[in-house]
Amino acid sequence: MRITLLAGGVGGARFLRGLLAAAPDAEITVIGNTGDDITLFGLHVSPDLDTVMYTLGGGISEDQGWGRDDETFAVQSELTAYGAGPAWFSLGDRDFATHIARTSLLTAGMPLSAATARLCERWRPGVRLLPMTDDDVQTHVLIADEGGRREIHFQEWWVRLHAKVPALGFTFAGADLSAPAPGVLTAIAEADFVLLPPSNPVVSIGVILAVPGIAKAVAAKTVVGVSPVIGGAPVRGMADACLTAIGVQTSAAAVAAHYGSDLLDGWLVDTKDAAAATAPELAGIAVRAVPLYMHAIPATTAMAKAAIELATELSR
Ligand code: FO1
């Protein structure tokens, strides 16, 4: 069985752990969001690719959901001593090595997709991890503060401002000029079905769909999504701040309606949101209510099994 997913950071990576347990023989391709990428100290940081790679490779900081386990911060404290910023983005010594390795491969002329494959040779995540594009696409956030209306990098909004300054909108700078990375469109076309894990629908899945060609390729497949919202609140992160910014209600039904029935064939909601199954705005989308809290691997495995069952049923 060939399964392709569009994934962001923590939610996507945790879902993938359950999917690998639910379908150990499946050939899984993950198309990772790179709109979060940021260059710091001359190094290319790819947070969502690293979260998938570390989580499935066994190197993740479990309580953070990002960065490495057993971290030390000697380099960061030395940089701070030099007044070299920014200090608000916490980079550990082990994590720095990933960004140095990636940047040296990019500097040697490798595209991000090849560099990502090289880093995965160490971590062996058990999935093929592809960046959505090898081109430069950056998620920017429009805010209004004492400095007036301006756009800032997603990471500055998410990490320095803790998404507390309301986002007035998002732009995916460079998306229009970008192309899917090698293998992305083939992985979608050749999949038995596509899954959308409970990643942020705006700044993770939404960015990937903004790369020309990807949305159309995905819409041609059987697609089952997993709601990132349970009982009117995001399970993790600040998906609600992102959804509000684009005028979408924070509910399981509203997120599915936002994706639309052209894209989605099936939608998993938590048992709390079972009413979504009869929501008129979800006509044309098969809704199933199953427990969606990924509090332990068995729970996530059951969710992944439900997604596979629904996708298999819908692709008949
Ligand atoms: N998130 C934070 O809230 N604070 C940080 O200092 C931080 C550092 C960081 C370093 C490397 C990395 O790969 C991720 C990091 N993140 C941090 C998480 C990051 O902002 C998110 O993982 C994604 O960009 C959103 O999915």
mmCIF file of C-alpha atoms and ligand atoms in Angstrom:
data_model
loop_
_atom_site.group_PDB
_atom_site.id
_atom_site.type_symbol
_atom_site.label_atom_id
_atom_site.label_comp_id
_atom_site.label_asym_id
_atom_site.label_seq_id
_atom_site.Cartn_x
_atom_site.Cartn_y
_atom_site.Cartn_z
ATOM 1 C CA MET A 1 0.000 0.000 0.000
ATOM 2 C CA ARG A 2 1.348 3.477 -0.942
ATOM 3 C CA ILE A 3 0.295 6.379 1.271
ATOM 4 C CA THR A 4 1.316 10.017 0.751
ATOM 5 C CA LEU A 5 0.814 12.705 3.389
ATOM 6 C CA LEU A 6 1.181 16.486 3.481
ATOM 7 C CA ALA A 7 2.606 17.226 6.927
ATOM 8 C CA GLY A 8 3.631 20.142 9.080
ATOM 9 C CA GLY A 9 5.362 19.891 12.417
ATOM 10 C CA VAL A 10 4.419 18.266 15.667
ATOM 11 C CA GLY A 11 0.869 17.058 14.871
ATOM 12 C CA GLY A 12 1.986 15.546 11.593
ATOM 13 C CA ALA A 13 5.010 13.820 13.087
ATOM 14 C CA ARG A 14 3.048 12.307 15.975
ATOM 15 C CA PHE A 15 0.359 11.042 13.595
ATOM 16 C CA LEU A 16 3.058 9.451 11.437
ATOM 17 C CA ARG A 17 4.304 7.412 14.418
ATOM 18 C CA GLY A 18 0.822 5.878 14.654
ATOM 19 C CA LEU A 19 0.565 5.405 10.889
ATOM 20 C CA LEU A 20 3.852 3.473 10.774
ATOM 21 C CA ALA A 21 2.530 1.224 13.556
ATOM 22 C CA ALA A 22 -0.837 0.812 11.806
ATOM 23 C CA ALA A 23 0.648 0.047 8.383
ATOM 24 C CA PRO A 24 4.173 -1.278 8.876
ATOM 25 C CA ASP A 25 4.392 -2.609 5.312
ATOM 26 C CA ALA A 26 3.078 0.543 3.627
ATOM 27 C CA GLU A 27 5.333 2.715 1.476
ATOM 28 C CA ILE A 28 4.859 6.151 3.080
ATOM 29 C CA THR A 29 5.920 9.444 1.522
ATOM 30 C CA VAL A 30 5.735 12.634 3.556
ATOM 31 C CA ILE A 31 5.624 15.981 1.763
ATOM 32 C CA GLY A 32 6.881 18.379 4.405
ATOM 33 C CA ASN A 33 6.116 22.059 4.864
ATOM 34 C CA THR A 34 9.120 24.347 4.361
ATOM 35 C CA GLY A 35 7.310 27.679 4.765
ATOM 36 C CA ASP A 36 8.542 27.734 8.392
ATOM 37 C CA ASP A 37 12.161 27.578 7.232
ATOM 38 C CA ILE A 38 14.399 30.360 8.487
ATOM 39 C CA THR A 39 18.043 31.318 7.980
ATOM 40 C CA LEU A 40 19.821 32.072 11.248
ATOM 41 C CA PHE A 41 23.554 32.704 11.688
ATOM 42 C CA GLY A 42 23.851 31.852 7.999
ATOM 43 C CA LEU A 43 22.336 28.399 8.611
ATOM 44 C CA HIS A 44 19.229 26.986 6.902
ATOM 45 C CA VAL A 45 16.794 25.718 9.551
ATOM 46 C CA SER A 46 13.862 23.526 8.415
ATOM 47 C CA PRO A 47 11.711 23.078 11.545
ATOM 48 C CA ASP A 48 8.950 20.908 10.095
ATOM 49 C CA LEU A 49 11.293 18.606 8.172
ATOM 50 C CA ASP A 50 13.448 18.226 11.300
ATOM 51 C CA THR A 51 10.448 17.487 13.524
ATOM 52 C CA VAL A 52 9.400 14.605 11.231
ATOM 53 C CA MET A 53 12.991 13.359 10.877
ATOM 54 C CA TYR A 54 13.776 13.550 14.618
ATOM 55 C CA THR A 55 10.395 12.188 15.780
ATOM 56 C CA LEU A 56 10.473 9.120 13.509
ATOM 57 C CA GLY A 57 14.254 8.738 13.875
ATOM 58 C CA GLY A 58 14.120 8.713 17.676
ATOM 59 C CA GLY A 59 16.013 11.946 18.294
ATOM 60 C CA ILE A 60 13.164 14.324 19.143
ATOM 61 C CA SER A 61 12.779 16.301 22.352
ATOM 62 C CA GLU A 62 9.540 14.541 23.306
ATOM 63 C CA ASP A 63 8.095 17.234 25.572
ATOM 64 C CA GLN A 64 8.783 20.059 23.083
ATOM 65 C CA GLY A 65 7.883 18.184 19.913
ATOM 66 C CA TRP A 66 10.747 20.005 18.172
ATOM 67 C CA GLY A 67 14.537 20.095 18.488
ATOM 68 C CA ARG A 68 16.783 17.343 19.806
ATOM 69 C CA ASP A 69 16.658 15.318 23.002
ATOM 70 C CA ASP A 70 19.503 15.601 25.590
ATOM 71 C CA GLU A 71 20.333 19.093 24.381
ATOM 72 C CA THR A 72 23.037 21.468 25.606
ATOM 73 C CA PHE A 73 23.308 25.161 24.686
ATOM 74 C CA ALA A 74 27.029 25.999 24.718
ATOM 75 C CA VAL A 75 26.986 27.460 21.187
ATOM 76 C CA GLN A 76 23.877 29.561 21.830
ATOM 77 C CA SER A 77 25.329 31.011 25.044
ATOM 78 C CA GLU A 78 28.603 31.827 23.270
ATOM 79 C CA LEU A 79 26.657 33.546 20.482
ATOM 80 C CA THR A 80 24.711 35.536 23.079
ATOM 81 C CA ALA A 81 28.016 36.561 24.701
ATOM 82 C CA TYR A 82 28.967 38.048 21.323
ATOM 83 C CA GLY A 83 25.589 39.790 21.133
ATOM 84 C CA ALA A 84 24.887 37.672 18.061
ATOM 85 C CA GLY A 85 21.128 37.308 17.827
ATOM 86 C CA PRO A 86 18.376 36.462 17.676
ATOM 87 C CA ALA A 87 18.263 34.884 21.122
ATOM 88 C CA TRP A 88 14.503 34.195 20.961
ATOM 89 C CA PHE A 89 14.883 31.132 18.730
ATOM 90 C CA SER A 90 16.384 28.427 20.918
ATOM 91 C CA LEU A 91 18.985 26.332 19.071
ATOM 92 C CA GLY A 92 20.745 23.527 20.929
ATOM 93 C CA ASP A 93 24.205 22.189 20.125
ATOM 94 C CA ARG A 94 22.942 18.943 18.593
ATOM 95 C CA ASP A 95 20.343 20.819 16.560
ATOM 96 C CA PHE A 96 23.011 23.249 15.347
ATOM 97 C CA ALA A 97 24.862 20.249 13.871
ATOM 98 C CA THR A 98 21.815 19.419 11.730
ATOM 99 C CA HIS A 99 21.653 22.977 10.404
ATOM 100 C CA ILE A 100 25.417 23.045 9.761
ATOM 101 C CA ALA A 101 25.225 19.699 7.931
ATOM 102 C CA ARG A 102 22.207 20.817 5.876
ATOM 103 C CA THR A 103 23.732 24.191 5.027
ATOM 104 C CA SER A 104 27.050 22.641 3.977
ATOM 105 C CA LEU A 105 25.175 20.331 1.594
ATOM 106 C CA LEU A 106 23.160 23.263 0.195
ATOM 107 C CA THR A 107 26.324 25.354 -0.132
ATOM 108 C CA ALA A 108 27.915 22.461 -2.046
ATOM 109 C CA GLY A 109 25.049 22.902 -4.532
ATOM 110 C CA MET A 110 22.585 20.224 -3.401
ATOM 111 C CA PRO A 111 18.874 21.090 -3.560
ATOM 112 C CA LEU A 112 16.982 20.875 -0.255
ATOM 113 C CA SER A 113 15.358 17.587 -1.331
ATOM 114 C CA ALA A 114 18.766 15.904 -1.807
ATOM 115 C CA ALA A 115 20.120 17.395 1.412
ATOM 116 C CA THR A 116 17.042 16.132 3.273
ATOM 117 C CA ALA A 117 17.531 12.630 1.854
ATOM 118 C CA ARG A 118 21.186 12.733 2.996
ATOM 119 C CA LEU A 119 20.242 13.747 6.567
ATOM 120 C CA CYS A 120 17.594 10.983 6.608
ATOM 121 C CA GLU A 121 20.296 8.398 5.846
ATOM 122 C CA ARG A 122 21.368 8.920 9.452
ATOM 123 C CA TRP A 123 17.924 9.040 11.031
ATOM 124 C CA ARG A 124 16.202 6.376 8.913
ATOM 125 C CA PRO A 125 12.677 7.729 9.672
ATOM 126 C CA GLY A 126 10.952 4.815 7.904
ATOM 127 C CA VAL A 127 9.220 7.194 5.453
ATOM 128 C CA ARG A 128 10.453 9.055 2.378
ATOM 129 C CA LEU A 129 10.623 12.706 3.466
ATOM 130 C CA LEU A 130 10.354 15.261 0.668
ATOM 131 C CA PRO A 131 10.269 19.041 1.092
ATOM 132 C CA MET A 132 7.238 20.503 -0.655
ATOM 133 C CA THR A 133 9.628 22.473 -2.899
ATOM 134 C CA ASP A 134 13.359 23.097 -3.353
ATOM 135 C CA ASP A 135 12.583 26.778 -3.898
ATOM 136 C CA ASP A 136 12.497 29.522 -1.289
ATOM 137 C CA VAL A 137 8.989 29.861 0.143
ATOM 138 C CA GLN A 138 8.525 31.704 3.430
ATOM 139 C CA THR A 139 5.359 32.103 5.477
ATOM 140 C CA HIS A 140 4.999 35.726 6.540
ATOM 141 C CA VAL A 141 2.455 37.076 8.993
ATOM 142 C CA LEU A 142 0.743 40.455 8.608
ATOM 143 C CA ILE A 143 0.444 42.163 12.007
ATOM 144 C CA ALA A 144 -0.387 45.639 13.268
ATOM 145 C CA ASP A 145 1.448 46.872 16.362
ATOM 146 C CA GLU A 146 3.036 50.098 17.586
ATOM 147 C CA GLY A 147 5.320 49.809 14.555
ATOM 148 C CA GLY A 148 2.281 49.996 12.257
ATOM 149 C CA ARG A 149 1.103 47.276 9.829
ATOM 150 C CA ARG A 150 3.957 45.085 8.710
ATOM 151 C CA GLU A 151 4.847 41.545 7.709
ATOM 152 C CA ILE A 152 7.122 39.469 9.892
ATOM 153 C CA HIS A 153 8.585 35.978 9.454
ATOM 154 C CA PHE A 154 6.315 33.211 10.730
ATOM 155 C CA GLN A 155 8.900 32.144 13.329
ATOM 156 C CA GLU A 156 9.074 35.639 14.782
ATOM 157 C CA TRP A 157 5.272 35.675 15.177
ATOM 158 C CA TRP A 158 5.096 32.073 16.484
ATOM 159 C CA VAL A 159 8.176 32.040 18.742
ATOM 160 C CA ARG A 160 9.096 35.618 19.692
ATOM 161 C CA LEU A 161 5.502 36.908 19.911
ATOM 162 C CA HIS A 162 3.955 33.538 20.909
ATOM 163 C CA ALA A 163 1.247 34.289 18.292
ATOM 164 C CA LYS A 164 -0.167 36.760 20.855
ATOM 165 C CA VAL A 165 -0.212 39.689 18.413
ATOM 166 C CA PRO A 166 -3.260 39.003 16.206
ATOM 167 C CA ALA A 167 -2.363 37.828 12.719
ATOM 168 C CA LEU A 168 -4.248 39.907 10.144
ATOM 169 C CA GLY A 169 -3.292 37.494 7.390
ATOM 170 C CA PHE A 170 -0.618 35.209 6.006
ATOM 171 C CA THR A 171 1.384 35.370 2.805
ATOM 172 C CA PHE A 172 3.491 32.576 1.388
ATOM 173 C CA ALA A 173 6.288 34.619 -0.121
ATOM 174 C CA GLY A 174 7.761 32.958 -3.193
ATOM 175 C CA ALA A 175 5.046 30.296 -3.457
ATOM 176 C CA ASP A 176 3.819 31.519 -6.871
ATOM 177 C CA LEU A 177 7.315 31.123 -8.317
ATOM 178 C CA SER A 178 7.957 27.769 -6.657
ATOM 179 C CA ALA A 179 7.727 24.272 -8.123
ATOM 180 C CA PRO A 180 7.029 20.975 -6.349
ATOM 181 C CA ALA A 181 10.285 19.266 -5.356
ATOM 182 C CA PRO A 182 11.382 16.254 -7.434
ATOM 183 C CA GLY A 183 9.194 13.254 -6.654
ATOM 184 C CA VAL A 184 6.388 15.225 -5.007
ATOM 185 C CA LEU A 185 3.813 15.055 -7.820
ATOM 186 C CA THR A 186 4.715 11.417 -8.571
ATOM 187 C CA ALA A 187 4.321 10.473 -4.890
ATOM 188 C CA ILE A 188 0.835 12.007 -4.952
ATOM 189 C CA ALA A 189 -0.178 10.476 -8.294
ATOM 190 C CA GLU A 190 1.080 6.979 -7.411
ATOM 191 C CA ALA A 191 -0.391 6.890 -3.897
ATOM 192 C CA ASP A 192 -3.363 4.642 -3.145
ATOM 193 C CA PHE A 193 -4.657 7.622 -1.193
ATOM 194 C CA VAL A 194 -3.504 10.865 0.441
ATOM 195 C CA LEU A 195 -3.852 11.650 4.147
ATOM 196 C CA LEU A 196 -3.886 15.094 5.752
ATOM 197 C CA PRO A 197 -2.687 14.604 9.358
ATOM 198 C CA PRO A 198 -3.821 16.957 12.151
ATOM 199 C CA SER A 199 -1.293 19.648 11.180
ATOM 200 C CA ASN A 200 -2.096 23.346 11.113
ATOM 201 C CA PRO A 201 -4.499 23.748 8.148
ATOM 202 C CA VAL A 202 -3.305 27.302 7.424
ATOM 203 C CA VAL A 203 0.448 27.562 7.963
ATOM 204 C CA SER A 204 1.361 23.906 7.426
ATOM 205 C CA ILE A 205 -1.056 22.128 5.043
ATOM 206 C CA GLY A 206 -2.162 25.439 3.492
ATOM 207 C CA VAL A 207 1.393 26.389 2.517
ATOM 208 C CA ILE A 208 2.064 23.023 0.865
ATOM 209 C CA LEU A 209 -1.173 23.373 -1.140
ATOM 210 C CA ALA A 210 -0.021 26.827 -2.274
ATOM 211 C CA VAL A 211 2.914 25.361 -4.247
ATOM 212 C CA PRO A 212 1.621 25.380 -7.861
ATOM 213 C CA GLY A 213 0.473 21.944 -8.989
ATOM 214 C CA ILE A 214 0.183 20.288 -5.579
ATOM 215 C CA ALA A 215 -3.458 21.141 -4.767
ATOM 216 C CA LYS A 216 -4.639 19.936 -8.184
ATOM 217 C CA ALA A 217 -2.637 16.692 -7.889
ATOM 218 C CA VAL A 218 -4.005 16.018 -4.400
ATOM 219 C CA ALA A 219 -7.613 16.813 -5.378
ATOM 220 C CA ALA A 220 -7.394 14.106 -8.068
ATOM 221 C CA LYS A 221 -6.814 11.468 -5.360
ATOM 222 C CA THR A 222 -8.889 9.989 -2.563
ATOM 223 C CA VAL A 223 -8.071 12.274 0.374
ATOM 224 C CA VAL A 224 -8.850 11.700 4.052
ATOM 225 C CA GLY A 225 -8.041 14.374 6.612
ATOM 226 C CA VAL A 226 -7.814 14.287 10.409
ATOM 227 C CA SER A 227 -9.253 17.237 12.296
ATOM 228 C CA PRO A 228 -6.634 19.276 14.210
ATOM 229 C CA VAL A 229 -9.495 20.772 16.252
ATOM 230 C CA ILE A 230 -11.337 18.884 18.983
ATOM 231 C CA GLY A 231 -14.373 20.377 20.707
ATOM 232 C CA GLY A 232 -13.734 23.865 19.343
ATOM 233 C CA ALA A 233 -10.084 24.073 20.393
ATOM 234 C CA PRO A 234 -6.875 23.124 18.607
ATOM 235 C CA VAL A 235 -5.250 20.058 20.113
ATOM 236 C CA ARG A 236 -1.891 21.817 20.141
ATOM 237 C CA GLY A 237 -0.196 24.935 18.827
ATOM 238 C CA MET A 238 -2.082 28.032 17.838
ATOM 239 C CA ALA A 239 -4.184 26.786 14.930
ATOM 240 C CA ASP A 240 -7.075 28.850 16.312
ATOM 241 C CA ALA A 241 -5.067 32.092 15.944
ATOM 242 C CA CYS A 242 -4.314 31.098 12.342
ATOM 243 C CA LEU A 243 -7.878 30.058 11.511
ATOM 244 C CA THR A 244 -9.330 33.271 12.965
ATOM 245 C CA ALA A 245 -6.912 35.315 10.840
ATOM 246 C CA ILE A 246 -8.387 33.810 7.684
ATOM 247 C CA GLY A 247 -11.975 33.998 8.926
ATOM 248 C CA VAL A 248 -12.450 30.297 9.629
ATOM 249 C CA GLN A 249 -14.177 29.173 12.829
ATOM 250 C CA THR A 250 -12.158 26.897 15.121
ATOM 251 C CA SER A 251 -14.301 23.794 14.729
ATOM 252 C CA ALA A 252 -13.836 20.374 13.167
ATOM 253 C CA ALA A 253 -16.604 21.096 10.657
ATOM 254 C CA ALA A 254 -15.281 24.557 9.709
ATOM 255 C CA VAL A 255 -11.778 23.231 9.004
ATOM 256 C CA ALA A 256 -13.190 20.513 6.714
ATOM 257 C CA ALA A 257 -15.361 23.098 4.950
ATOM 258 C CA HIS A 258 -12.247 25.270 4.578
ATOM 259 C CA TYR A 259 -10.427 22.411 2.813
ATOM 260 C CA GLY A 260 -13.609 21.856 0.785
ATOM 261 C CA SER A 261 -15.219 18.816 -0.793
ATOM 262 C CA ASP A 262 -13.161 19.305 -3.973
ATOM 263 C CA LEU A 263 -10.118 18.356 -1.915
ATOM 264 C CA LEU A 264 -11.486 16.194 0.910
ATOM 265 C CA ASP A 265 -13.323 12.897 0.455
ATOM 266 C CA GLY A 266 -13.242 11.855 4.100
ATOM 267 C CA TRP A 267 -12.789 13.625 7.438
ATOM 268 C CA LEU A 268 -12.057 12.121 10.877
ATOM 269 C CA VAL A 269 -13.481 14.084 13.788
ATOM 270 C CA ASP A 270 -13.251 13.335 17.492
ATOM 271 C CA THR A 271 -16.241 11.631 19.116
ATOM 272 C CA LYS A 272 -16.946 15.024 20.795
ATOM 273 C CA ASP A 273 -17.583 16.494 17.348
ATOM 274 C CA ALA A 274 -19.759 13.686 15.980
ATOM 275 C CA ALA A 275 -22.416 16.275 15.063
ATOM 276 C CA ALA A 276 -20.119 17.364 12.205
ATOM 277 C CA ALA A 277 -21.247 14.221 10.371
ATOM 278 C CA THR A 278 -24.566 15.911 9.610
ATOM 279 C CA ALA A 279 -23.226 19.447 9.091
ATOM 280 C CA PRO A 280 -24.697 20.698 5.786
ATOM 281 C CA GLU A 281 -21.409 22.416 4.880
ATOM 282 C CA LEU A 282 -19.747 18.997 4.827
ATOM 283 C CA ALA A 283 -22.039 17.543 2.152
ATOM 284 C CA GLY A 284 -19.965 15.343 -0.117
ATOM 285 C CA ILE A 285 -17.427 14.572 2.620
ATOM 286 C CA ALA A 286 -17.691 11.257 4.491
ATOM 287 C CA VAL A 287 -17.288 12.070 8.201
ATOM 288 C CA ARG A 288 -16.328 9.488 10.842
ATOM 289 C CA ALA A 289 -16.143 10.188 14.587
ATOM 290 C CA VAL A 290 -13.298 8.398 16.407
ATOM 291 C CA PRO A 291 -11.140 9.367 19.439
ATOM 292 C CA LEU A 292 -8.514 11.792 18.112
ATOM 293 C CA TYR A 293 -6.332 12.596 21.118
ATOM 294 C CA MET A 294 -2.813 11.358 20.297
ATOM 295 C CA HIS A 295 -1.910 10.896 23.971
ATOM 296 C CA ALA A 296 -0.121 7.581 23.385
ATOM 297 C CA ILE A 297 1.015 5.538 20.435
ATOM 298 C CA PRO A 298 -1.844 2.996 20.663
ATOM 299 C CA ALA A 299 -4.365 5.860 20.450
ATOM 300 C CA THR A 300 -2.594 7.321 17.415
ATOM 301 C CA THR A 301 -2.354 3.882 15.824
ATOM 302 C CA ALA A 302 -6.110 3.446 16.177
ATOM 303 C CA MET A 303 -6.668 6.862 14.570
ATOM 304 C CA ALA A 304 -4.360 5.987 11.688
ATOM 305 C CA LYS A 305 -6.181 2.667 11.207
ATOM 306 C CA ALA A 306 -9.499 4.542 11.042
ATOM 307 C CA ALA A 307 -8.053 6.913 8.426
ATOM 308 C CA ILE A 308 -6.768 3.993 6.334
ATOM 309 C CA GLU A 309 -10.118 2.184 6.589
ATOM 310 C CA LEU A 310 -12.067 5.257 5.510
ATOM 311 C CA ALA A 311 -9.653 6.023 2.645
ATOM 312 C CA THR A 312 -9.772 2.402 1.466
ATOM 313 C CA GLU A 313 -13.587 2.419 1.601
ATOM 314 C CA LEU A 314 -13.737 5.702 -0.346
ATOM 315 C CA SER A 315 -11.227 4.669 -3.000
ATOM 316 C CA ARG A 316 -13.256 1.628 -3.998
HETATM 317 N N1 FO1 B 1 9.478 26.790 19.017
HETATM 318 C C1 FO1 B 1 9.394 27.612 20.097
HETATM 319 O O1 FO1 B 1 8.286 27.837 20.597
HETATM 320 N N2 FO1 B 1 10.500 28.182 20.640
HETATM 321 C C2 FO1 B 1 11.735 28.005 20.125
HETATM 322 O O2 FO1 B 1 12.712 28.552 20.638
HETATM 323 C C3 FO1 B 1 11.860 27.108 18.997
HETATM 324 C C4 FO1 B 1 13.110 26.814 18.443
HETATM 325 C C5 FO1 B 1 13.174 25.867 17.405
HETATM 326 C C6 FO1 B 1 14.412 25.465 16.883
HETATM 327 C C7 FO1 B 1 14.483 24.537 15.860
HETATM 328 C C8 FO1 B 1 13.312 23.988 15.348
HETATM 329 O O3 FO1 B 1 13.378 23.057 14.369
HETATM 330 C C9 FO1 B 1 12.055 24.354 15.853
HETATM 331 C C10 FO1 B 1 11.991 25.309 16.882
HETATM 332 N N3 FO1 B 1 10.759 25.696 17.419
HETATM 333 C C11 FO1 B 1 10.684 26.544 18.482
HETATM 334 C C12 FO1 B 1 9.495 25.137 16.909
HETATM 335 C C13 FO1 B 1 9.078 25.787 15.613
HETATM 336 O O4 FO1 B 1 8.781 27.121 15.733
HETATM 337 C C14 FO1 B 1 7.851 24.978 15.148
HETATM 338 O O5 FO1 B 1 8.230 23.652 15.184
HETATM 339 C C15 FO1 B 1 7.399 25.117 13.727
HETATM 340 O O6 FO1 B 1 7.983 26.086 13.012
HETATM 341 C C16 FO1 B 1 5.891 25.179 13.762
HETATM 342 O O7 FO1 B 1 5.412 23.958 13.354
#
